[in-house]
Amino acid sequence: MTYWKRAAVVSMIVLAAASGAAAADYETQTNKPVSQALPSTLAAGSDFKVNDPVVADGYMYQFKVTSTYGPFDVTGTGALRKLEREIWAIGQLKNVTRSDAFLKSLKDQAGKPLVFAKDVVTKPVDTLSGIPKGVGRLFGNVVTSVTTKRNPNQESRANEVLLVGSFKRDYAARFNVDPYSSNQVLQEELDKIGKAAALGSWTASAAMIPISGPASSVITATSLGKSFNNILATEPPSRIRIINEDKLKQMGVSADVAKAYLDQPVYTPTQNLLLVDSLSRLGAATGRDAYLTASLVAADEDEANFFVNMAQILRGYHETVGPITGVTMVGSLTVAQTKSGAAVIPFALDYGVWTANADRLSQNMKATYKAPGFNGSFEFWVTGSVSSVGRQELEARGYKVVEQAGSGFDIID
C-alpha cells in the first residue's frame, strides 16, 4: 500500500496509537490474552482455537487462529465471527467432497467428452456469441469480468458460463457463508462441488445436503441477513452490480462517483451490496457521494470492512434511533447530522484507548463541525468498546459514547 493511502486510513482511526512519546494521561494499547478479548464461545470451538495473545493496535484486534483445516489470520471481531462460520462450513463441505458418493461421481465423469466446456475455456468469445439469450445473466457475468478488474475469489467468465459460480453460491447459501470470501480453504471446497455440479457429475442439490454439528448456533441468521443471503445465492456479480447501480442512481449519486466506487477492485460483491444498501436506506440524506468517494481509499479487505461497517451503523441508527439528514466528511472522519440535532460519528473498532490522536481529533471536530440544525451534541457510535479512560475523556468533551452498536440493530459480518 502506498504511503498516502495508509496515512489516510490511519487518520480515520480516532483511537489509533499516537506516534511519539505519549503524555502521562494518554494510554498505550497493549496485547491481550484471549480470555479478556473474547467470550469463551468465540475463543474456541470443536475445530478451532484463537491463539494467545490477541494483538491490539488501538483499533481492531488481530487474531491468529489454529484450526483443523490450517492456520488463519483475521482482523476484527466481526471477521472472526465470520471465520467461525466458515470453519464449520468447511467441515460440512468436506463431508460431501470426501464422501464415497462424491468421489464415485467424479470417477464416473472422468473421460466423458466436454465439448462445450472445452470451447468455453479455449475460445470463450466465440462460444459465448452462440449462447441463447435466455442465459443473459451468465452473459452479463462474462461482460463484467472482462471489462472490470475483480477480486480473484469472484467467478471467472468460464466458470460462470459453466454454472460453477451458480452452484457455489447455492452451497454457500446453504451453509450461510459468503461466496466471495477470501478464505481460500472455503473457496477450494466450494470449487470442488461447483465444478462437479456444473459438469454434471454431481447432481445432489445444496438443499438435499444434510447439516450436522452445532448448526443451531452457527447458521442462525437475522431476517436482514437472510435477505442478503438470498440475493447472494440467486444473483451473479453482474446483477448485483446492476442492483447497486440502480440504488446509487435513486440516491442521486453522480454517475462518475457511482462508477468509480463500483469499479474499485478491493470491494467484493458482498461488500458492495451491504454498503450500497445501507446508504440507500438513509432516505433523502445528503452527502452520500462524499462517503463513497472517501471509501475509495480502501486498499485491502480490512479497510473495505471498515467502510462497510460504518455504513451499517448509519443505517442502523437511521432505522432504529432517528432520521439522518446528511452525511459529511470532516477531514477523514464521517459525521451524520440527525433530524434531532445531534451529530453522530460512526466508527468500526474492537477496543479503543485514549491517545494524543484521539484527543486532537475530538477537539478538532468540536471546533470545525458545522451543519444546518446541529445542536452542539456529538454521539460516538462504535461497534466494540472504548477504555474507561477513553469514555471519561470523550464525555468530558461533550461526546456521548455508545458502545456495541450491533446490539441494537443488525450489523452483518
Coordinates of C-alpha atoms in Angstrom, one line a residue:
M1 CA 0.0 0.0 0.0
T2 CA 1.3 3.5 -0.8
Y3 CA 2.2 5.8 2.0
W4 CA -0.6 8.3 1.3
K5 CA -3.2 5.6 1.4
R6 CA -2.0 4.2 4.7
A7 CA -1.8 7.7 6.1
A8 CA -5.3 8.5 5.1
V9 CA -6.7 5.3 6.7
V10 CA -4.7 5.9 9.9
S11 CA -6.0 9.4 10.2
M12 CA -9.5 7.9 10.2
I13 CA -8.8 5.9 13.3
V14 CA -9.9 8.1 16.1
L15 CA -8.4 5.9 18.8
A16 CA -5.2 4.8 16.9
A17 CA -2.0 4.7 18.8
A18 CA -0.4 8.1 18.8
S19 CA 3.1 8.5 17.5
G20 CA 6.0 9.7 19.6
A21 CA 6.0 9.9 23.4
A22 CA 2.6 9.9 24.9
A23 CA 1.6 12.3 27.7
A24 CA 1.1 10.8 31.1
D25 CA -2.7 11.0 30.7
Y26 CA -2.7 9.1 27.4
E27 CA -3.0 5.3 27.2
T28 CA -1.0 2.8 25.2
Q29 CA -2.8 -0.1 23.7
T30 CA -1.3 -3.5 24.8
N31 CA -1.9 -7.0 23.5
K32 CA -4.5 -9.0 25.5
P33 CA -5.0 -12.6 26.5
V34 CA -7.8 -14.3 24.5
S35 CA -9.8 -14.6 27.7
Q36 CA -10.0 -10.8 28.0
A37 CA -10.6 -10.0 24.4
L38 CA -13.3 -12.6 23.5
P39 CA -16.2 -14.6 25.0
S40 CA -15.4 -18.2 25.5
T41 CA -17.8 -19.3 22.8
L42 CA -15.8 -17.3 20.2
A43 CA -12.4 -18.0 21.6
A44 CA -12.5 -21.8 20.7
G45 CA -14.7 -24.4 19.1
S46 CA -14.6 -28.0 18.2
D47 CA -12.4 -27.3 15.1
F48 CA -10.6 -24.1 16.0
K49 CA -8.8 -22.1 18.7
V50 CA -7.8 -18.5 18.9
N51 CA -4.1 -18.2 20.0
D52 CA -2.7 -16.0 22.7
P53 CA -2.0 -13.2 22.7
V54 CA -4.5 -11.1 20.7
V55 CA -2.7 -8.3 19.1
A56 CA -4.4 -4.9 19.8
D57 CA -3.4 -1.8 17.9
G58 CA -5.9 0.7 19.4
Y59 CA -8.4 0.0 16.6
M60 CA -9.1 -3.7 15.7
Y61 CA -8.0 -6.9 17.3
Q62 CA -5.8 -9.2 15.2
F63 CA -6.3 -12.9 15.6
K64 CA -4.2 -15.9 14.8
V65 CA -6.4 -19.0 14.7
T66 CA -5.3 -22.6 14.7
S67 CA -7.9 -25.0 13.1
T68 CA -8.4 -28.5 11.9
Y69 CA -8.1 -27.0 8.3
G70 CA -5.0 -25.0 8.8
P71 CA -4.0 -21.6 10.3
F72 CA -5.9 -18.4 9.7
D73 CA -5.2 -14.8 10.3
V74 CA -8.1 -12.3 10.6
T75 CA -8.5 -8.7 11.7
G76 CA -11.6 -7.7 13.7
T77 CA -14.1 -9.5 15.9
G78 CA -16.6 -9.4 13.1
A79 CA -14.1 -11.1 10.8
L80 CA -13.5 -13.7 13.5
R81 CA -17.3 -14.5 13.8
K82 CA -17.3 -14.9 10.0
L83 CA -14.4 -17.2 10.1
E84 CA -16.1 -19.3 12.8
R85 CA -19.0 -19.9 10.4
E86 CA -16.6 -20.6 7.6
I87 CA -14.6 -23.2 9.6
W88 CA -17.8 -25.0 10.4
A89 CA -18.9 -24.8 6.8
I90 CA -15.6 -26.2 5.5
G91 CA -16.2 -29.2 7.7
Q92 CA -19.7 -29.7 6.3
L93 CA -18.4 -29.3 2.7
K94 CA -15.6 -31.8 3.3
N95 CA -18.1 -34.3 4.5
V96 CA -19.5 -34.0 1.0
T97 CA -16.3 -33.9 -1.1
R98 CA -14.8 -36.8 0.8
S99 CA -17.9 -39.0 0.7
D100 CA -17.9 -42.2 -1.4
A101 CA -20.8 -40.9 -3.4
F102 CA -19.0 -37.7 -4.4
L103 CA -15.7 -39.5 -5.3
K104 CA -17.6 -42.1 -7.3
S105 CA -19.4 -39.3 -9.3
L106 CA -16.0 -37.8 -10.2
K107 CA -14.7 -41.2 -11.3
D108 CA -17.8 -41.8 -13.4
Q109 CA -17.4 -38.4 -15.1
A110 CA -13.7 -38.9 -16.0
G111 CA -13.1 -39.4 -19.7
K112 CA -16.5 -38.2 -20.9
P113 CA -16.4 -35.6 -23.7
L114 CA -16.9 -32.0 -22.6
V115 CA -17.0 -30.2 -25.9
F116 CA -18.9 -27.1 -24.6
A117 CA -16.6 -26.8 -21.6
K118 CA -13.5 -27.1 -23.7
D119 CA -14.8 -24.4 -26.1
V120 CA -15.6 -22.0 -23.3
V121 CA -12.1 -22.4 -21.8
T122 CA -10.2 -22.2 -25.0
K123 CA -12.5 -19.9 -27.2
P124 CA -14.7 -18.0 -24.7
V125 CA -15.7 -15.2 -27.1
D126 CA -16.6 -17.5 -30.0
T127 CA -18.6 -19.8 -27.8
L128 CA -20.5 -17.1 -25.9
S129 CA -21.7 -15.5 -29.1
G130 CA -23.7 -18.6 -29.9
I131 CA -25.3 -18.9 -26.5
P132 CA -29.1 -18.3 -26.5
K133 CA -30.3 -15.0 -25.0
G134 CA -32.1 -16.9 -22.2
V135 CA -28.8 -17.1 -20.3
G136 CA -28.5 -13.3 -20.2
R137 CA -27.4 -13.2 -16.6
L138 CA -24.5 -15.6 -17.4
F139 CA -23.5 -13.4 -20.3
G140 CA -23.7 -10.4 -18.1
N141 CA -21.2 -12.0 -15.7
V142 CA -18.8 -12.5 -18.6
V143 CA -19.0 -8.9 -19.7
T144 CA -18.4 -7.8 -16.1
S145 CA -15.4 -10.0 -15.7
V146 CA -13.9 -8.8 -19.0
T147 CA -14.4 -5.1 -18.5
T148 CA -13.8 -4.7 -14.8
K149 CA -10.9 -5.9 -12.7
R150 CA -12.4 -8.1 -10.0
N151 CA -11.3 -9.9 -6.8
P152 CA -9.8 -13.3 -7.7
N153 CA -12.3 -15.0 -5.4
Q154 CA -15.1 -14.0 -7.8
E155 CA -16.2 -16.2 -10.6
S156 CA -14.2 -16.1 -13.8
R157 CA -16.1 -15.9 -17.1
A158 CA -15.5 -19.5 -18.0
N159 CA -16.6 -20.7 -14.5
E160 CA -19.8 -18.7 -14.6
V161 CA -20.7 -20.0 -18.1
L162 CA -20.2 -23.5 -16.8
L163 CA -22.5 -22.6 -13.9
V164 CA -19.7 -23.2 -11.4
G165 CA -20.4 -19.8 -9.8
S166 CA -24.2 -20.6 -9.5
F167 CA -23.6 -23.9 -7.8
K168 CA -21.0 -22.3 -5.5
R169 CA -23.5 -19.7 -4.4
D170 CA -26.1 -22.3 -3.7
Y171 CA -23.9 -24.2 -1.4
A172 CA -22.6 -21.1 0.2
A173 CA -26.1 -20.0 1.0
R174 CA -26.9 -23.5 2.4
F175 CA -24.2 -23.0 5.0
N176 CA -24.7 -19.3 5.4
V177 CA -21.2 -18.2 4.3
D178 CA -20.0 -15.5 1.9
P179 CA -19.5 -17.0 -1.6
Y180 CA -16.9 -14.2 -2.2
S181 CA -14.9 -14.8 1.0
S182 CA -11.1 -14.5 0.8
N183 CA -10.9 -17.8 2.8
Q184 CA -9.0 -20.0 0.3
V185 CA -9.8 -23.3 2.1
L186 CA -13.5 -22.5 1.9
Q187 CA -13.2 -21.5 -1.8
E188 CA -11.4 -24.7 -2.6
E189 CA -14.3 -26.8 -1.2
L190 CA -16.9 -24.7 -2.9
D191 CA -14.9 -25.0 -6.2
K192 CA -14.9 -28.8 -5.9
I193 CA -18.6 -29.0 -5.6
G194 CA -19.3 -26.2 -8.1
K195 CA -17.2 -27.7 -10.8
A196 CA -18.6 -31.3 -10.3
A197 CA -22.1 -30.0 -10.4
A198 CA -21.5 -27.8 -13.4
L199 CA -20.1 -30.7 -15.3
G200 CA -23.0 -32.9 -14.4
S201 CA -21.0 -35.4 -12.3
W202 CA -22.6 -34.3 -9.0
T203 CA -26.4 -34.0 -9.1
A204 CA -27.3 -33.6 -5.4
S205 CA -28.7 -30.1 -4.8
A206 CA -27.5 -28.0 -1.9
A207 CA -30.9 -28.2 -0.3
M208 CA -30.5 -32.0 -0.2
I209 CA -27.2 -31.9 1.8
P210 CA -27.7 -32.7 5.5
I211 CA -26.3 -30.3 8.1
S212 CA -24.5 -31.7 11.1
G213 CA -22.8 -30.3 14.1
P214 CA -23.7 -27.1 16.0
A215 CA -25.8 -25.8 13.2
S216 CA -28.3 -24.0 15.5
S217 CA -25.6 -21.7 16.8
V218 CA -23.7 -21.2 13.6
I219 CA -26.2 -21.0 10.9
T220 CA -28.7 -18.8 12.6
A221 CA -29.3 -15.5 10.7
T222 CA -31.4 -12.4 11.2
S223 CA -34.1 -11.6 8.7
L224 CA -31.9 -8.9 7.2
G225 CA -29.0 -11.4 6.9
K226 CA -31.3 -14.0 5.3
S227 CA -32.4 -11.3 2.8
F228 CA -28.8 -10.6 1.7
N229 CA -28.0 -14.3 1.7
N230 CA -30.9 -14.9 -0.7
I231 CA -29.6 -12.2 -3.1
L232 CA -26.1 -13.6 -3.0
A233 CA -27.4 -17.1 -3.7
T234 CA -29.5 -16.1 -6.7
E235 CA -27.8 -13.2 -8.3
P236 CA -24.5 -13.3 -10.1
P237 CA -21.9 -10.4 -9.7
S238 CA -23.2 -8.6 -12.8
R239 CA -26.7 -8.5 -11.5
I240 CA -25.5 -7.3 -8.1
R241 CA -23.7 -4.5 -9.9
I242 CA -26.9 -3.5 -11.7
I243 CA -28.8 -3.6 -8.4
N244 CA -26.2 -1.3 -6.9
E245 CA -26.2 1.0 -9.9
D246 CA -30.0 1.4 -9.6
K247 CA -29.8 2.2 -5.9
L248 CA -27.0 4.7 -6.3
K249 CA -28.9 6.4 -9.1
Q250 CA -32.0 6.6 -6.9
M251 CA -29.9 8.2 -4.2
G252 CA -28.8 10.9 -6.5
V253 CA -25.2 9.8 -6.5
S254 CA -23.4 11.1 -9.6
A255 CA -22.7 8.7 -12.4
D256 CA -18.9 9.3 -12.1
V257 CA -18.8 8.6 -8.3
A258 CA -21.0 5.5 -8.7
K259 CA -18.8 4.1 -11.4
A260 CA -15.6 4.9 -9.5
Y261 CA -16.9 3.1 -6.5
L262 CA -18.3 0.1 -8.3
D263 CA -15.1 -0.2 -10.3
Q264 CA -13.0 -0.2 -7.1
P265 CA -11.4 -3.7 -7.2
V266 CA -11.0 -4.2 -3.4
Y267 CA -14.7 -4.5 -2.6
T268 CA -16.3 -7.9 -3.2
P269 CA -19.9 -8.1 -4.5
T270 CA -21.0 -8.9 -0.9
Q271 CA -19.3 -5.8 0.5
N272 CA -20.7 -3.6 -2.3
L273 CA -24.2 -5.0 -1.7
L274 CA -24.0 -4.2 2.1
L275 CA -22.5 -0.8 1.8
V276 CA -24.8 0.5 -1.0
D277 CA -27.9 -1.0 0.6
S278 CA -27.0 0.6 3.9
L279 CA -26.6 4.1 2.3
S280 CA -29.8 3.6 0.3
R281 CA -31.8 3.2 3.5
L282 CA -30.9 6.7 4.7
G283 CA -33.9 8.1 2.8
A284 CA -33.2 11.6 1.5
A285 CA -30.0 12.2 3.4
T286 CA -27.5 14.3 1.6
G287 CA -23.7 13.8 1.2
R288 CA -23.6 10.1 0.3
D289 CA -21.4 11.0 -2.7
A290 CA -18.7 12.2 -0.2
Y291 CA -18.9 8.9 1.7
L292 CA -18.5 6.8 -1.4
T293 CA -15.6 8.9 -2.5
A294 CA -13.9 8.5 0.8
S295 CA -14.4 4.8 0.7
L296 CA -12.3 4.5 -2.4
V297 CA -9.2 4.8 -0.3
A298 CA -9.7 1.2 1.0
A299 CA -6.7 -0.8 -0.2
D300 CA -7.5 -4.2 1.3
E301 CA -10.3 -6.3 2.8
D302 CA -9.9 -5.0 6.3
E303 CA -10.2 -1.4 5.2
A304 CA -13.2 -2.2 3.0
N305 CA -14.8 -3.8 6.0
F306 CA -14.3 -0.6 7.9
F307 CA -16.3 1.4 5.5
V308 CA -19.0 -1.3 5.1
N309 CA -19.5 -1.5 8.9
M310 CA -19.6 2.3 9.3
A311 CA -22.3 2.4 6.6
Q312 CA -24.2 -0.2 8.6
I313 CA -24.0 1.9 11.7
L314 CA -25.5 4.8 9.8
R315 CA -28.3 2.6 8.5
G316 CA -29.0 1.1 11.9
Y317 CA -29.1 4.5 13.6
H318 CA -31.4 5.9 10.9
E319 CA -33.9 2.9 11.2
T320 CA -33.9 2.4 15.0
V321 CA -33.0 5.7 16.6
G322 CA -33.8 8.7 14.4
P323 CA -33.6 10.1 10.9
I324 CA -30.2 11.1 9.4
T325 CA -30.5 14.1 7.2
G326 CA -27.0 14.4 5.9
V327 CA -23.5 12.8 5.9
T328 CA -20.4 14.9 6.0
M329 CA -16.7 14.1 5.9
V330 CA -14.8 16.2 8.4
G331 CA -11.3 15.6 7.4
S332 CA -11.3 11.8 7.2
L333 CA -14.0 11.3 9.8
T334 CA -17.6 10.5 8.9
V335 CA -20.3 12.6 10.6
A336 CA -24.0 12.1 10.2
Q337 CA -26.3 15.0 11.0
T338 CA -29.6 13.9 12.6
K339 CA -33.0 15.4 12.5
S340 CA -33.0 15.7 16.2
G341 CA -29.9 17.9 16.0
A342 CA -27.2 15.6 17.3
A343 CA -24.2 14.8 15.2
V344 CA -23.3 11.0 15.0
I345 CA -19.8 9.8 14.4
P346 CA -19.9 6.1 13.4
F347 CA -16.7 4.1 14.0
A348 CA -15.9 0.4 13.5
L349 CA -13.5 -0.7 16.2
D350 CA -13.0 -3.6 18.6
Y351 CA -11.4 -1.7 21.5
G352 CA -10.0 1.8 21.6
V353 CA -7.9 3.7 24.1
W354 CA -7.3 7.4 24.8
T355 CA -4.4 8.7 22.8
A356 CA -3.0 12.0 21.7
N357 CA -4.5 11.4 18.3
A358 CA -8.0 10.8 19.8
D359 CA -7.6 14.0 21.8
R360 CA -6.6 16.1 18.8
L361 CA -9.3 14.7 16.5
S362 CA -12.0 15.1 19.1
Q363 CA -11.1 18.7 19.7
N364 CA -10.8 19.5 16.0
M365 CA -14.3 18.0 15.4
K366 CA -15.8 20.3 18.0
A367 CA -14.1 23.3 16.6
T368 CA -14.8 22.8 12.9
Y369 CA -18.1 20.8 12.5
K370 CA -21.0 23.0 11.3
A371 CA -24.2 21.8 9.8
P372 CA -27.8 23.0 9.5
G373 CA -29.8 22.0 12.6
F374 CA -26.7 21.0 14.6
N375 CA -27.4 21.5 18.3
G376 CA -23.9 21.0 19.6
S377 CA -24.3 17.4 20.7
F378 CA -22.0 14.7 19.5
E379 CA -22.6 11.0 19.7
F380 CA -19.7 8.5 19.1
W381 CA -21.1 5.1 18.0
V382 CA -18.7 2.2 17.9
T383 CA -19.1 -1.5 17.1
G384 CA -16.9 -2.5 20.0
S385 CA -15.9 -0.6 23.1
V386 CA -13.5 2.0 24.5
S387 CA -11.5 2.1 27.6
S388 CA -12.9 3.7 30.8
V389 CA -10.3 6.5 30.4
G390 CA -11.4 7.0 26.8
R391 CA -15.0 7.1 27.7
Q392 CA -14.4 9.6 30.5
E393 CA -12.3 11.9 28.3
L394 CA -14.7 11.9 25.5
E395 CA -17.7 12.5 27.8
A396 CA -15.8 15.4 29.4
R397 CA -15.5 16.9 25.9
G398 CA -19.2 16.6 25.3
Y399 CA -19.4 13.3 23.4
K400 CA -21.9 10.7 24.2
V401 CA -20.3 7.3 23.8
V402 CA -22.5 4.4 22.5
E403 CA -20.7 1.0 22.5
Q404 CA -21.6 -2.3 20.9
A405 CA -23.7 -0.7 18.3
G406 CA -24.6 -4.0 16.8
S407 CA -26.6 -5.0 19.9
G408 CA -29.3 -2.5 19.0
F409 CA -29.6 -3.3 15.3
D410 CA -28.2 -5.7 12.7
I411 CA -24.6 -5.4 11.6
I412 CA -23.8 -8.2 9.1
D413 CA -20.3 -9.6 9.3

